[in-house]
Every structure is written in structure tokens, then in C-alpha cells.
Tab-separated table of N, CA and C in Angstrom:
chain	number	residue	atom	x	y	z
C	667	MET	N	217.640	-49.298	148.368
C	667	MET	CA	218.079	-48.797	146.761
C	667	MET	C	218.111	-49.806	145.483
C	668	LYS	N	217.116	-50.913	145.766
C	668	LYS	CA	216.431	-51.950	145.489
C	668	LYS	C	215.175	-51.380	143.944
C	669	ASN	N	214.841	-49.805	144.331
C	669	ASN	CA	214.376	-49.792	143.142
C	669	ASN	C	214.745	-48.786	142.378
C	670	TYR	N	215.605	-49.976	141.487
C	670	TYR	CA	216.454	-48.999	140.357
C	670	TYR	C	215.071	-48.675	138.678
C	671	ARG	N	214.207	-48.269	138.700
C	671	ARG	CA	213.394	-48.481	137.717
C	671	ARG	C	213.769	-47.241	137.010
C	672	ALA	N	214.366	-45.732	137.953
C	672	ALA	CA	214.455	-44.258	137.039
C	672	ALA	C	215.803	-44.685	136.451
C	673	LEU	N	217.181	-45.670	137.077
C	673	LEU	CA	218.041	-45.962	136.152
C	673	LEU	C	217.389	-46.883	135.137
C	674	GLN	N	216.732	-47.884	134.879
C	674	GLN	CA	216.676	-48.251	133.395
C	674	GLN	C	215.892	-47.769	132.437
C	675	LYS	N	214.847	-46.612	133.118
C	675	LYS	CA	214.358	-45.825	132.315
C	675	LYS	C	215.268	-44.902	131.491
C	676	HIS	N	216.430	-44.170	132.001
C	676	HIS	CA	217.467	-43.898	131.849
C	676	HIS	C	218.469	-44.458	130.478
C	677	LEU	N	218.793	-46.218	130.881
C	677	LEU	CA	219.452	-46.475	129.860
C	677	LEU	C	218.423	-47.109	128.753
C	678	GLU	N	217.504	-47.226	129.282
C	678	GLU	CA	216.320	-47.547	128.162
C	678	GLU	C	216.356	-46.637	127.097
C	679	SER	N	216.097	-45.282	127.297
C	679	SER	CA	216.031	-44.342	126.732
C	679	SER	C	217.363	-43.289	126.080
C	680	ASN	N	218.265	-44.337	126.119
C	680	ASN	CA	219.798	-43.500	125.690
C	680	ASN	C	219.842	-44.680	124.211
C	681	GLY	N	219.162	-46.101	125.008
C	681	GLY	CA	219.318	-47.066	123.571
C	681	GLY	C	220.776	-47.809	122.860
C	682	ASN	N	221.657	-46.689	123.940
C	682	ASN	CA	223.376	-47.127	123.124
C	682	ASN	C	223.554	-48.439	123.706
C	683	GLU	N	224.015	-49.034	123.086
C	683	GLU	CA	224.394	-50.615	123.305
C	683	GLU	C	225.287	-50.710	124.484
C	684	THR	N	226.752	-49.460	124.933
C	684	THR	CA	226.794	-49.169	126.098
C	684	THR	C	226.583	-47.545	126.071
C	685	VAL	N	227.060	-47.457	127.743
C	685	VAL	CA	226.362	-45.960	128.322
C	685	VAL	C	227.199	-45.778	129.731
C	686	LYS	N	227.726	-44.883	129.445
C	686	LYS	CA	228.717	-44.759	130.513
C	686	LYS	C	228.297	-43.074	132.139
C	687	LEU	N	228.106	-43.497	132.832
C	687	LEU	CA	227.787	-42.521	133.898
C	687	LEU	C	228.377	-42.113	134.807
C	688	SER	N	228.435	-40.758	135.315
C	688	SER	CA	229.123	-40.691	136.285
C	688	SER	C	228.637	-40.483	137.412
C	689	PHE	N	229.788	-40.739	138.392
C	689	PHE	CA	228.847	-40.854	140.670
C	689	PHE	C	227.179	-40.097	139.862
C	690	ASP	N	228.294	-38.414	139.570
C	690	ASP	CA	227.225	-37.268	140.567
C	690	ASP	C	225.890	-37.909	138.929
C	691	ASN	N	225.912	-38.300	138.098
C	691	ASN	CA	224.786	-38.501	137.162
C	691	ASN	C	223.722	-39.903	137.624
C	692	LEU	N	224.661	-40.387	138.570
C	692	LEU	CA	223.764	-41.668	139.053
C	692	LEU	C	222.651	-41.654	140.922
C	693	LYS	N	223.709	-40.082	140.754
C	693	LYS	CA	223.320	-40.026	142.113
C	693	LYS	C	221.883	-38.527	142.177
C	694	GLU	N	221.904	-38.180	140.815
C	694	GLU	CA	220.225	-37.800	140.120
C	694	GLU	C	219.312	-38.981	139.577
C	695	ILE	N	220.132	-39.337	138.798
C	695	ILE	CA	218.946	-40.569	138.230
C	695	ILE	C	218.685	-41.665	140.069
C	696	LEU	N	219.367	-42.159	140.669
C	696	LEU	CA	218.832	-42.952	141.435
C	696	LEU	C	218.372	-42.101	143.128
C	697	CYS	N	218.821	-40.666	143.121
C	697	CYS	CA	218.726	-40.017	144.382
C	697	CYS	C	219.338	-40.912	145.707
C	698	VAL	N	220.143	-41.090	145.315
C	698	VAL	CA	221.282	-41.680	146.882
C	698	VAL	C	222.768	-41.161	146.596
C	699	ASP	N	223.995	-41.046	147.192
C	699	ASP	CA	224.760	-40.339	147.156
C	699	ASP	C	225.527	-41.767	146.820
C	700	MET	N	226.849	-41.540	145.477
C	700	MET	CA	226.808	-42.694	145.207
C	700	MET	C	228.633	-42.307	144.892
C	701	ASP	N	229.542	-43.719	145.226
C	701	ASP	CA	230.603	-43.577	145.485
C	701	ASP	C	231.537	-45.149	145.494
C	702	TYR	N	232.234	-45.619	145.152
C	702	TYR	CA	232.535	-46.499	144.565
C	702	TYR	C	231.993	-48.022	145.552
C	703	ALA	N	231.877	-47.060	146.586
C	703	ALA	CA	230.723	-48.566	147.738
C	703	ALA	C	229.715	-49.143	146.836
C	704	VAL	N	228.977	-47.732	146.472
C	704	VAL	CA	227.390	-48.362	146.450
C	704	VAL	C	227.346	-48.825	144.956
C	705	ALA	N	228.362	-48.030	144.022
C	705	ALA	CA	228.572	-48.969	142.984
C	705	ALA	C	229.371	-50.470	142.660
C	706	LEU	N	229.887	-50.569	143.636
C	706	LEU	CA	229.407	-52.221	143.693
C	706	LEU	C	227.929	-52.909	143.971
C	707	ARG	N	227.728	-52.104	144.690
C	707	ARG	CA	226.679	-53.003	145.274
C	707	ARG	C	225.358	-52.600	144.155
C	708	LEU	N	225.536	-51.779	143.131
C	708	LEU	CA	224.834	-51.320	142.019
C	708	LEU	C	225.208	-52.661	140.997
C	709	GLN	N	226.304	-52.860	140.802
C	709	GLN	CA	227.049	-54.018	140.025
C	709	GLN	C	226.277	-55.498	140.510
C	710	LYS	N	225.714	-55.737	141.431
C	710	LYS	CA	225.749	-57.014	142.059
C	710	LYS	C	224.331	-57.017	142.332
C	711	GLU	N	223.866	-55.953	142.216
C	711	GLU	CA	221.802	-55.913	142.302
C	711	GLU	C	221.505	-55.638	141.103
C	712	PHE	N	221.975	-54.712	139.903
C	712	PHE	CA	220.972	-54.234	138.523
C	712	PHE	C	220.838	-55.154	137.772
C	713	ARG	N	220.295	-55.924	137.115
C	713	ARG	CA	220.254	-56.416	136.103
C	713	ARG	C	218.620	-56.800	135.485
C	714	CYS	N	218.885	-56.455	134.470
C	714	CYS	CA	217.495	-56.888	133.149
C	714	CYS	C	218.000	-56.733	132.187
C	715	SER	N	217.013	-54.959	131.361
C	715	SER	CA	217.896	-54.684	129.545
C	715	SER	C	219.812	-54.384	129.609
C	716	TYR	N	219.810	-53.439	131.425
C	716	TYR	CA	221.185	-53.279	131.022
C	716	TYR	C	222.254	-53.786	131.715
C	717	MET	N	223.286	-54.100	132.631
C	717	MET	CA	223.877	-54.114	133.270
C	717	MET	C	225.237	-54.183	133.641
C	718	VAL	N	226.085	-53.579	135.043
C	718	VAL	CA	227.664	-52.623	134.898
C	718	VAL	C	228.278	-54.233	134.330
C	719	ASN	N	228.758	-52.834	133.649
C	719	ASN	CA	230.329	-53.721	132.390
C	719	ASN	C	231.360	-53.464	133.363
C	720	GLY	N	231.692	-51.794	133.814
C	720	GLY	CA	232.398	-51.516	134.489
C	720	GLY	C	232.860	-50.640	135.413
C	721	ILE	N	233.443	-50.365	136.057
C	721	ILE	CA	233.412	-49.509	137.493
C	721	ILE	C	234.642	-48.538	137.144
C	722	SER	N	234.438	-47.212	137.508
C	722	SER	CA	236.056	-46.188	137.662
C	722	SER	C	235.990	-45.762	139.473
C	723	GLU	N	236.733	-45.872	140.352
C	723	GLU	CA	236.637	-45.662	141.094
C	723	GLU	C	238.003	-43.898	141.534
C	724	ARG	N	237.828	-44.033	140.672
C	724	ARG	CA	239.522	-43.261	140.166
C	724	ARG	C	238.441	-42.315	139.217
C	725	GLY	N	237.859	-42.511	138.293
C	725	GLY	CA	237.203	-41.765	137.113
C	725	GLY	C	235.747	-41.319	137.678
C	726	LYS	N	235.301	-42.069	138.552
C	726	LYS	CA	234.061	-41.795	139.357
C	726	LYS	C	233.085	-41.627	138.209
C	727	TRP	N	232.829	-42.772	137.898
C	727	TRP	CA	231.741	-43.376	136.871
C	727	TRP	C	231.275	-44.918	136.749
C	728	VAL	N	230.565	-45.285	136.027
C	728	VAL	CA	230.269	-46.649	136.052
C	728	VAL	C	229.731	-46.776	134.253
C	729	SER	N	230.198	-47.852	133.720
C	729	SER	CA	229.014	-48.288	132.517
C	729	SER	C	228.497	-49.127	132.754
C	730	PHE	N	227.307	-49.210	131.655
C	730	PHE	CA	226.285	-50.143	131.371
C	730	PHE	C	226.017	-50.920	130.033
C	731	ARG	N	225.863	-51.980	130.619
C	731	ARG	CA	225.972	-52.764	128.825
C	731	ARG	C	224.069	-53.761	128.343
C	732	ARG	N	224.283	-53.311	127.773
C	732	ARG	CA	222.658	-53.674	127.075
C	732	ARG	C	222.928	-55.208	127.910
C	733	THR	N	221.958	-55.979	127.968
C	733	THR	CA	221.478	-57.524	128.187
C	733	THR	C	220.494	-57.919	127.539
C	734	ASP	N	219.790	-59.375	127.224
C	734	ASP	CA	218.996	-59.719	126.612
C	734	ASP	C	217.708	-59.993	127.008
C	735	MET	N	218.050	-58.913	128.438
C	735	MET	CA	216.512	-59.348	128.964
C	735	MET	C	216.041	-58.074	129.300
C	736	GLN	N	214.530	-58.314	129.722
C	736	GLN	CA	213.810	-57.007	129.596
C	736	GLN	C	214.231	-56.032	130.547
C	737	ASN	N	212.995	-55.065	130.775
C	737	ASN	CA	212.648	-54.787	132.028
C	737	ASN	C	212.540	-55.287	133.001
C	738	ASP	N	212.283	-55.111	134.555
C	738	ASP	CA	211.414	-55.337	135.735
C	738	ASP	C	211.199	-56.641	135.915
C	739	ASP	N	209.902	-56.011	135.529
C	739	ASP	CA	208.737	-56.746	135.609
C	739	ASP	C	208.190	-57.542	134.709
C	740	ASP	N	208.963	-57.567	133.431
C	740	ASP	CA	209.090	-58.862	132.043
C	740	ASP	C	210.095	-60.153	132.605
C	741	CYS	N	211.429	-59.419	133.099
C	741	CYS	CA	212.017	-60.238	133.361
C	741	CYS	C	211.348	-61.412	133.748
C	742	THR	N	210.473	-62.141	134.851
C	742	THR	CA	210.596	-62.650	136.163
C	742	THR	C	208.755	-63.262	135.385
C	743	THR	N	208.540	-62.709	134.459
C	743	THR	CA	207.707	-63.101	133.710
C	743	THR	C	207.905	-63.881	132.182
C	744	ILE	N	209.054	-63.908	132.141
C	744	ILE	CA	209.522	-64.399	130.599
C	744	ILE	C	209.856	-65.344	130.805
C	745	THR	N	210.762	-65.107	131.924
C	745	THR	CA	211.261	-66.891	132.463
C	745	THR	C	210.503	-67.235	133.070
C	746	THR	N	209.287	-67.250	133.495
C	746	THR	CA	208.533	-67.731	134.130
C	746	THR	C	207.961	-68.668	133.037
C	747	LEU	N	207.536	-67.938	131.594
C	747	LEU	CA	206.787	-68.492	130.852
C	747	LEU	C	207.424	-69.732	130.551
C	748	ALA	N	208.629	-69.143	129.807
C	748	ALA	CA	209.702	-70.083	128.930
C	748	ALA	C	209.847	-71.407	129.882
C	749	SER	N	210.273	-71.668	131.284
C	749	SER	CA	210.399	-72.803	132.111
C	749	SER	C	208.675	-73.385	131.782
C	750	ILE	N	208.061	-72.842	132.150
C	750	ILE	CA	206.450	-73.346	131.291
C	750	ILE	C	205.942	-74.314	130.261
C	751	LEU	N	206.374	-73.697	129.659
C	751	LEU	CA	206.355	-73.755	127.318
C	751	LEU	C	207.226	-74.984	127.879
C	752	TRP	N	208.779	-74.979	128.133
C	752	TRP	CA	209.209	-75.547	128.129
C	752	TRP	C	209.374	-77.396	128.732
C	753	TRP	N	208.674	-76.993	129.850
C	753	TRP	CA	207.927	-78.617	130.627
C	753	TRP	C	206.490	-78.938	129.927
């Protein structure tokens, strides 16, 4: 489930500071069965221009909040470039 590109694109196309998606929406986007355990894993692993801001087991939703980071490919590049320029 480490390929989160489709989720990243969905969140970025929304453009809002915060986005709340139901487990059903996430199932369609990620093509995996969503439950609370999978949402917790998503919270741990998914980081880039959005990150998990909250999870509701009862409501069956995950909220995301925009961060200052770029998309997957750019995250590493920007961090590496910044460290090179700093030293």
C-alpha cells in the first residue's frame, strides 16, 4: 500500500487546506479495503503535501491537512538540495 500517488493527486486536485474522506472514498482511490487499522497505517506512512490530521473509527473517515512539503518525488529532491546548499 506504499504507492500513495493516486491519493496525493486526489488531495492536491481538491486544493483545500483540509480534506475529509470516508473509508469508502479511500477504498476507491487506493484500491484497498479500508478499516481503522489501515487508516492508522496510512497515518504513519503517508507524508508529503498532505498528512493525516484525524481518523474516526466510528464515523469511518480520515481527514488530511496540507503541509509545506511537495509531492513524493519532490520531497526527497528538495530535502537533498537544501542540505547540499546548506553545507
